[in-house]
Amino acid sequence: MNAAGNASLISFRKAGFTYRRGEEIEVPAVKGVDLDIHRGEFLAIVGSNGSGKSTLAKMMNALLVPTEGEVIVDGMPTDEEANVWDIRRTVGMVFQNPGNQLVSTTVEEEVAFGLENLGVPTAEMHGVIDRVLGEIGLATMRRREPHNLSGGQKQRVAIAAVLAMQPECIVMDEATSMLDPAGRRDVLETVRHLCRERNLAVVFITHFMEEAVQADRVVVFHEGAVAVDAEPKTVFGEGLDLDEIGLDVPVVTALSRGLGELGFDVDPTITEMEEFVEAICRLRSRT
Amino acid sequence: MPIALENVSYTYAPGTPWEHVALSEVTVRIEDGDFLGIVGPTGSGKSTLVQHMNGLLFPSDGRVVVDGDEVGSDRKALRDLRRKVGMVFQYPEHQLFEETVWADIAFGPKNLDLDEEEIARRVRWASESVGLPEDILERSPFELSGGQMRRVAIAGVLAMQGSVLILDEPTSGLDPRGRASLVEQLRALNQAGMTMVMVSHSMEDMALLVNRIVVLSEGRVALAGTKREVFTQLEALETLSLDVPRVTQVMLRLRGEGVPVPLDVMTVNEGIDALAAALRGEKDHASQ
């Protein structure tokens, strides 16, 4: 259970993963991770290139099976072959490149693709497609070709296709990194909505600290292990040595710290724009 | 070696059902030593535009003039042009192919018939310019991290020692530290005299690097000017759903609350200075 009383959906128990190539044994990409992802939470994962974030993500829906320890999804260990399909229905993935994961000629076929594979009857399938496209705001685009959509729209189609499988969790692996700013906002808003309204757990892997700040919880991943696991305020505000692990802080946090160093009384743990504006206004009214 | 695009229009697949006008009457001039930024929403014609700068595409209408000569289809002239104007595409690390980093960076210069000594000098200079440690040069590029692979790809273009470097989304997908150090290295290259053109969605990178910005929208120049001129055109940028740098957004919000801060503030350090000045100014006023 977490603070909100939600049970664990994905549990890493001393889980590790080492890529092996032939006889050579490589350095482990993920080592001894204990981590719980709860139902309905919005978790951001940040970390430098090569920190093992993507390997960790792939362990969440049995795309990779731990080489040590275990990962359990909704009670199902990921290393049992018989669980794989149920696990992938429970935890859906959206990847970085929107162009590489769309396979169909229309938006609605893209969403239908997974349902057909499950043998869902046609009549029922139409209902699911209508509902999912409506929820993601793509209802008017159902007959469009995915390849002619913008990057943000393509990622929303990918999210819709995952959503049609009625998952409990959606994992976004740097899914905004190839998008323009409007596309990034669009995708982030969509997953936040799903998290709030549908109690869907969201795992959001990103290099953009301004996105991570909006999560309920932030995990800083470093050299294959969890370095910090806390709410955004603690992670970015409390002067943790993020520089050391190649990360930065949100702009308002950097401004607050800079002003603090110049002797102004500004809380250095500020992470949100509104808080910062309030703090500056308070300072002014005092002078 | 100034580059001028004069009234350039470009149409993909003309006369077919897929016909698509990517550029309409675009005029852009790049002076020696410039650092020009090109921004615009996805599909606004940014990549099509830069591909005209080294003869990868030819205008359907209008002309491109480099160093006084119009770019045409003469093969020798084109080869010279592409040597002088280097292009780093998006995700260039996908194009690495040699067995060692050294061989990958040396690939271009080798095709120029240079002697071994000159090739070695260029490989060393190019790899230093992008901060690749020497012990990496004998390794396979495929063992490197994404950020290092990106640098190898950029070094390969630098080793041609052209006078203009064009970069399409050079920092995309890099972590914050990798991004910051690459930004520093690009700035140093420009300060050493290289003319640079950068396409990017990152307004933070624009704020740190470029001196002028061209904003494209639906294949046309929507805005152009110094970066301060462009980043203070807030309404126009918003209409195009483009951002201003994060620090500029903070200044805007504060102005809305009546805090007297300037709007042409783009980096964190400028922001701290501007805020400190505004807060101190008021305090002095109050104590008088």
XYZ file of N, CA and C in Angstrom, chain B residues 51-161:
333
model
N 18.085 21.446 -46.179
C 18.637 20.607 -47.247
C 18.912 21.393 -48.534
N 18.372 22.615 -48.627
C 18.709 23.480 -49.759
C 20.081 24.135 -49.578
N 20.569 24.144 -48.332
C 21.783 24.911 -48.062
C 23.046 24.218 -48.537
N 22.984 22.893 -48.753
C 24.176 22.235 -49.316
C 23.835 21.380 -50.532
N 22.787 21.780 -51.239
C 22.490 21.152 -52.517
C 21.953 19.734 -52.427
N 21.360 19.361 -51.290
C 20.695 18.054 -51.236
C 19.338 18.157 -51.919
N 18.748 19.352 -51.883
C 17.517 19.636 -52.624
C 17.750 20.909 -53.432
N 17.101 20.994 -54.583
C 17.163 22.220 -55.398
C 15.786 22.859 -55.418
N 15.741 24.185 -55.366
C 14.431 24.848 -55.313
C 13.579 24.540 -56.547
N 12.266 24.398 -56.328
C 11.353 24.295 -57.467
C 11.229 25.672 -58.101
N 11.404 26.707 -57.281
C 11.343 28.085 -57.744
C 12.262 28.923 -56.856
N 12.782 30.026 -57.381
C 13.718 30.840 -56.613
C 15.125 30.286 -56.749
N 16.091 30.816 -55.965
C 17.454 30.296 -56.099
C 18.232 30.335 -54.775
N 19.285 29.539 -54.746
C 20.174 29.485 -53.594
C 21.546 29.944 -54.063
N 22.104 30.944 -53.380
C 23.405 31.473 -53.780
C 24.397 31.280 -52.633
N 25.468 30.543 -52.897
C 26.476 30.306 -51.875
C 27.781 30.942 -52.333
N 28.303 31.843 -51.518
C 29.567 32.501 -51.836
C 29.526 33.156 -53.220
N 28.376 33.734 -53.569
C 28.252 34.432 -54.847
C 27.848 33.568 -56.037
N 27.902 32.225 -55.868
C 27.544 31.359 -56.998
C 26.201 30.684 -56.769
N 25.388 30.651 -57.811
C 24.096 29.965 -57.682
C 24.321 28.452 -57.646
N 23.641 27.793 -56.721
C 23.770 26.340 -56.604
C 23.018 25.699 -57.754
N 23.700 24.868 -58.520
C 23.070 24.197 -59.647
C 23.440 22.735 -59.638
N 23.317 22.077 -60.789
C 23.510 20.640 -60.776
C 24.922 20.229 -61.214
N 25.803 21.203 -61.427
C 27.176 20.858 -61.798
C 27.817 19.978 -60.726
N 28.264 18.795 -61.110
C 28.649 17.792 -60.100
C 29.865 18.197 -59.281
N 30.856 18.802 -59.978
C 32.056 19.174 -59.253
C 31.744 20.289 -58.242
N 30.956 21.267 -58.692
C 30.589 22.371 -57.805
C 29.798 21.855 -56.602
N 28.929 20.873 -56.851
C 28.135 20.319 -55.761
C 29.004 19.589 -54.745
N 29.993 18.862 -55.265
C 30.886 18.133 -54.361
C 31.636 19.123 -53.464
N 32.104 20.215 -54.067
C 32.786 21.247 -53.278
C 31.853 21.840 -52.235
N 30.629 22.104 -52.657
C 29.644 22.710 -51.746
C 29.405 21.806 -50.534
N 29.220 20.531 -50.786
C 28.906 19.614 -49.675
C 30.102 19.407 -48.750
N 31.288 19.651 -49.303
C 32.492 19.583 -48.482
C 32.549 20.790 -47.537
N 32.124 21.947 -48.070
C 32.222 23.179 -47.282
C 31.056 23.348 -46.319
N 29.903 22.803 -46.698
C 28.722 22.939 -45.837
C 28.368 21.553 -45.306
N 28.748 21.272 -44.065
C 28.521 19.956 -43.483
C 27.128 19.856 -42.903
N 26.531 18.673 -42.998
C 25.162 18.498 -42.511
C 25.113 17.354 -41.509
N 24.623 17.628 -40.315
C 24.416 16.582 -39.308
C 22.919 16.365 -39.190
N 22.457 15.215 -39.650
C 21.023 14.937 -39.646
C 20.521 14.601 -38.243
N 19.187 14.477 -38.119
C 18.602 14.033 -36.847
C 19.058 12.613 -36.527
N 19.315 12.327 -35.274
C 19.761 10.995 -34.850
C 20.875 10.461 -35.762
N 21.964 11.226 -35.942
C 23.009 10.841 -36.899
C 23.721 9.566 -36.473
N 23.610 9.199 -35.187
C 24.298 7.990 -34.719
C 23.763 6.728 -35.410
N 22.572 6.831 -36.012
C 22.051 5.662 -36.736
C 22.831 5.393 -38.012
N 23.698 6.362 -38.405
C 24.430 6.177 -39.649
C 25.880 5.748 -39.429
N 26.274 5.502 -38.195
C 27.638 5.013 -37.956
C 27.746 3.601 -38.509
N 28.913 3.257 -39.050
C 29.006 1.920 -39.629
C 30.394 1.306 -39.534
N 31.438 2.093 -39.218
C 32.785 1.532 -39.246
C 33.074 0.688 -37.995
N 34.213 -0.003 -38.026
C 34.533 -0.892 -36.905
C 35.074 -0.146 -35.703
N 35.742 0.981 -35.963
C 36.236 1.770 -34.837
C 35.770 3.207 -34.987
N 35.787 3.922 -33.858
C 35.431 5.331 -33.852
C 36.366 6.100 -34.778
N 37.658 5.773 -34.693
C 38.654 6.435 -35.538
C 38.271 6.304 -37.018
N 37.991 5.070 -37.452
C 37.680 4.830 -38.865
C 36.417 5.585 -39.284
N 35.461 5.667 -38.369
C 34.225 6.356 -38.701
C 34.462 7.848 -38.927
N 35.265 8.444 -38.039
C 35.524 9.881 -38.170
C 36.423 10.145 -39.386
N 37.336 9.198 -39.672
C 38.292 9.382 -40.770
C 37.671 9.106 -42.144
N 36.466 8.545 -42.167
C 35.872 8.115 -43.435
C 35.777 9.246 -44.459
N 35.266 10.404 -44.048
C 35.123 11.549 -44.962
C 36.463 12.048 -45.473
N 37.389 12.410 -44.553
C 38.701 12.906 -44.982
C 39.432 11.931 -45.903
N 39.288 10.619 -45.692
C 39.966 9.634 -46.540
C 39.524 9.785 -47.986
N 38.224 10.117 -48.155
C 37.726 10.294 -49.517
C 38.193 11.589 -50.167
N 38.903 12.420 -49.400
C 39.409 13.672 -49.954
C 40.843 13.527 -50.455
N 41.365 12.294 -50.436
C 42.751 12.054 -50.874
C 43.774 12.831 -50.063
N 43.591 12.924 -48.780
C 44.570 13.609 -47.932
C 45.616 12.595 -47.488
N 46.814 13.083 -47.089
C 47.799 12.118 -46.589
C 47.456 11.706 -45.162
N 48.040 10.591 -44.738
C 47.709 9.983 -43.448
C 47.849 10.959 -42.281
N 48.923 11.763 -42.375
C 49.211 12.683 -41.283
C 48.085 13.717 -41.120
N 47.639 14.243 -42.273
C 46.573 15.228 -42.255
C 45.267 14.583 -41.754
N 45.020 13.351 -42.188
C 43.809 12.661 -41.727
C 43.847 12.506 -40.209
N 45.011 12.069 -39.701
C 45.140 11.865 -38.253
C 44.934 13.178 -37.506
N 45.488 14.272 -38.062
C 45.349 15.564 -37.414
C 43.860 15.951 -37.337
N 43.144 15.729 -38.456
C 41.737 16.091 -38.484
C 40.899 15.245 -37.538
N 41.192 13.947 -37.472
C 40.417 13.076 -36.586
C 40.612 13.529 -35.139
N 41.862 13.865 -34.793
C 42.126 14.300 -33.416
C 41.426 15.617 -33.110
N 41.527 16.560 -34.067
C 40.889 17.863 -33.850
C 39.363 17.707 -33.715
N 38.775 16.902 -34.611
C 37.314 16.763 -34.605
C 36.847 16.080 -33.325
N 37.574 15.044 -32.886
C 37.109 14.341 -31.689
C 37.303 15.202 -30.439
N 38.392 15.998 -30.424
C 38.558 16.921 -29.286
C 37.458 17.981 -29.262
N 37.110 18.464 -30.443
C 36.105 19.529 -30.525
C 34.773 19.112 -29.918
N 34.437 17.816 -29.980
C 33.165 17.378 -29.412
C 33.369 16.628 -28.096
N 34.581 16.721 -27.538
C 34.810 16.178 -26.198
C 34.864 14.661 -26.124
N 35.342 14.001 -27.188
C 35.507 12.542 -27.109
C 36.885 12.230 -26.537
N 36.969 11.449 -25.454
C 38.278 11.113 -24.892
C 39.073 10.237 -25.860
N 40.415 10.376 -25.809
C 41.247 9.701 -26.796
C 41.135 8.181 -26.756
N 40.920 7.638 -25.548
C 40.907 6.167 -25.447
C 39.681 5.544 -26.106
N 38.750 6.388 -26.535
C 37.551 5.866 -27.181
C 37.789 5.576 -28.663
N 38.832 6.215 -29.230
C 38.986 6.200 -30.685
C 39.184 4.800 -31.266
N 39.766 3.887 -30.492
C 39.993 2.536 -31.020
C 38.837 1.589 -30.725
N 37.822 2.077 -30.028
C 36.695 1.182 -29.696
C 35.673 1.153 -30.832
N 34.763 0.184 -30.757
C 33.679 0.141 -31.731
C 32.653 1.203 -31.358
N 32.161 1.964 -32.335
C 31.169 2.991 -32.000
C 29.914 2.386 -31.367
N 29.677 1.108 -31.636
C 28.432 0.496 -31.150
C 28.489 0.108 -29.678
N 29.688 0.254 -29.063
C 29.785 -0.014 -27.628
C 29.566 1.260 -26.820
N 29.399 2.386 -27.511
C 29.340 3.658 -26.798
C 27.913 3.981 -26.369
N 27.792 4.959 -25.447
C 26.468 5.420 -25.051
C 25.891 6.262 -26.181
N 24.592 6.490 -26.123
C 23.920 7.276 -27.154
C 24.546 8.649 -27.334
N 24.901 9.290 -26.211
C 25.473 10.628 -26.286
C 26.838 10.618 -26.962
N 27.627 9.593 -26.674
C 28.951 9.493 -27.303
C 28.828 9.180 -28.788
N 27.864 8.297 -29.136
C 27.658 7.985 -30.553
C 27.268 9.244 -31.322
N 26.418 10.059 -30.715
C 26.024 11.323 -31.351
C 27.262 12.157 -31.643
N 28.197 12.217 -30.681
C 29.415 13.016 -30.848
C 30.314 12.464 -31.944
N 30.402 11.137 -32.042
C 31.211 10.528 -33.107
C 30.651 10.958 -34.463
N 29.333 10.926 -34.590
C 28.704 11.294 -35.864
C 28.982 12.760 -36.203
N 28.913 13.631 -35.208
C 29.182 15.052 -35.451
C 30.661 15.240 -35.811
N 31.555 14.525 -35.113
C 32.987 14.635 -35.391
C 33.283 14.229 -36.837
N 32.573 13.211 -37.333
C 32.770 12.759 -38.711
C 32.499 13.876 -39.719
N 31.488 14.689 -39.441
C 31.177 15.816 -40.335
C 32.210 16.927 -40.142
N 32.585 17.175 -38.886
C 33.583 18.222 -38.603
C 34.913 17.935 -39.284
N 35.272 16.654 -39.365
C 36.576 16.271 -39.911
C 36.723 16.670 -41.379
N 35.619 16.986 -42.038
C 35.687 17.483 -43.414
C 36.189 18.923 -43.448
N 36.222 19.557 -42.262
C 36.680 20.941 -42.124
C 36.042 21.890 -43.122
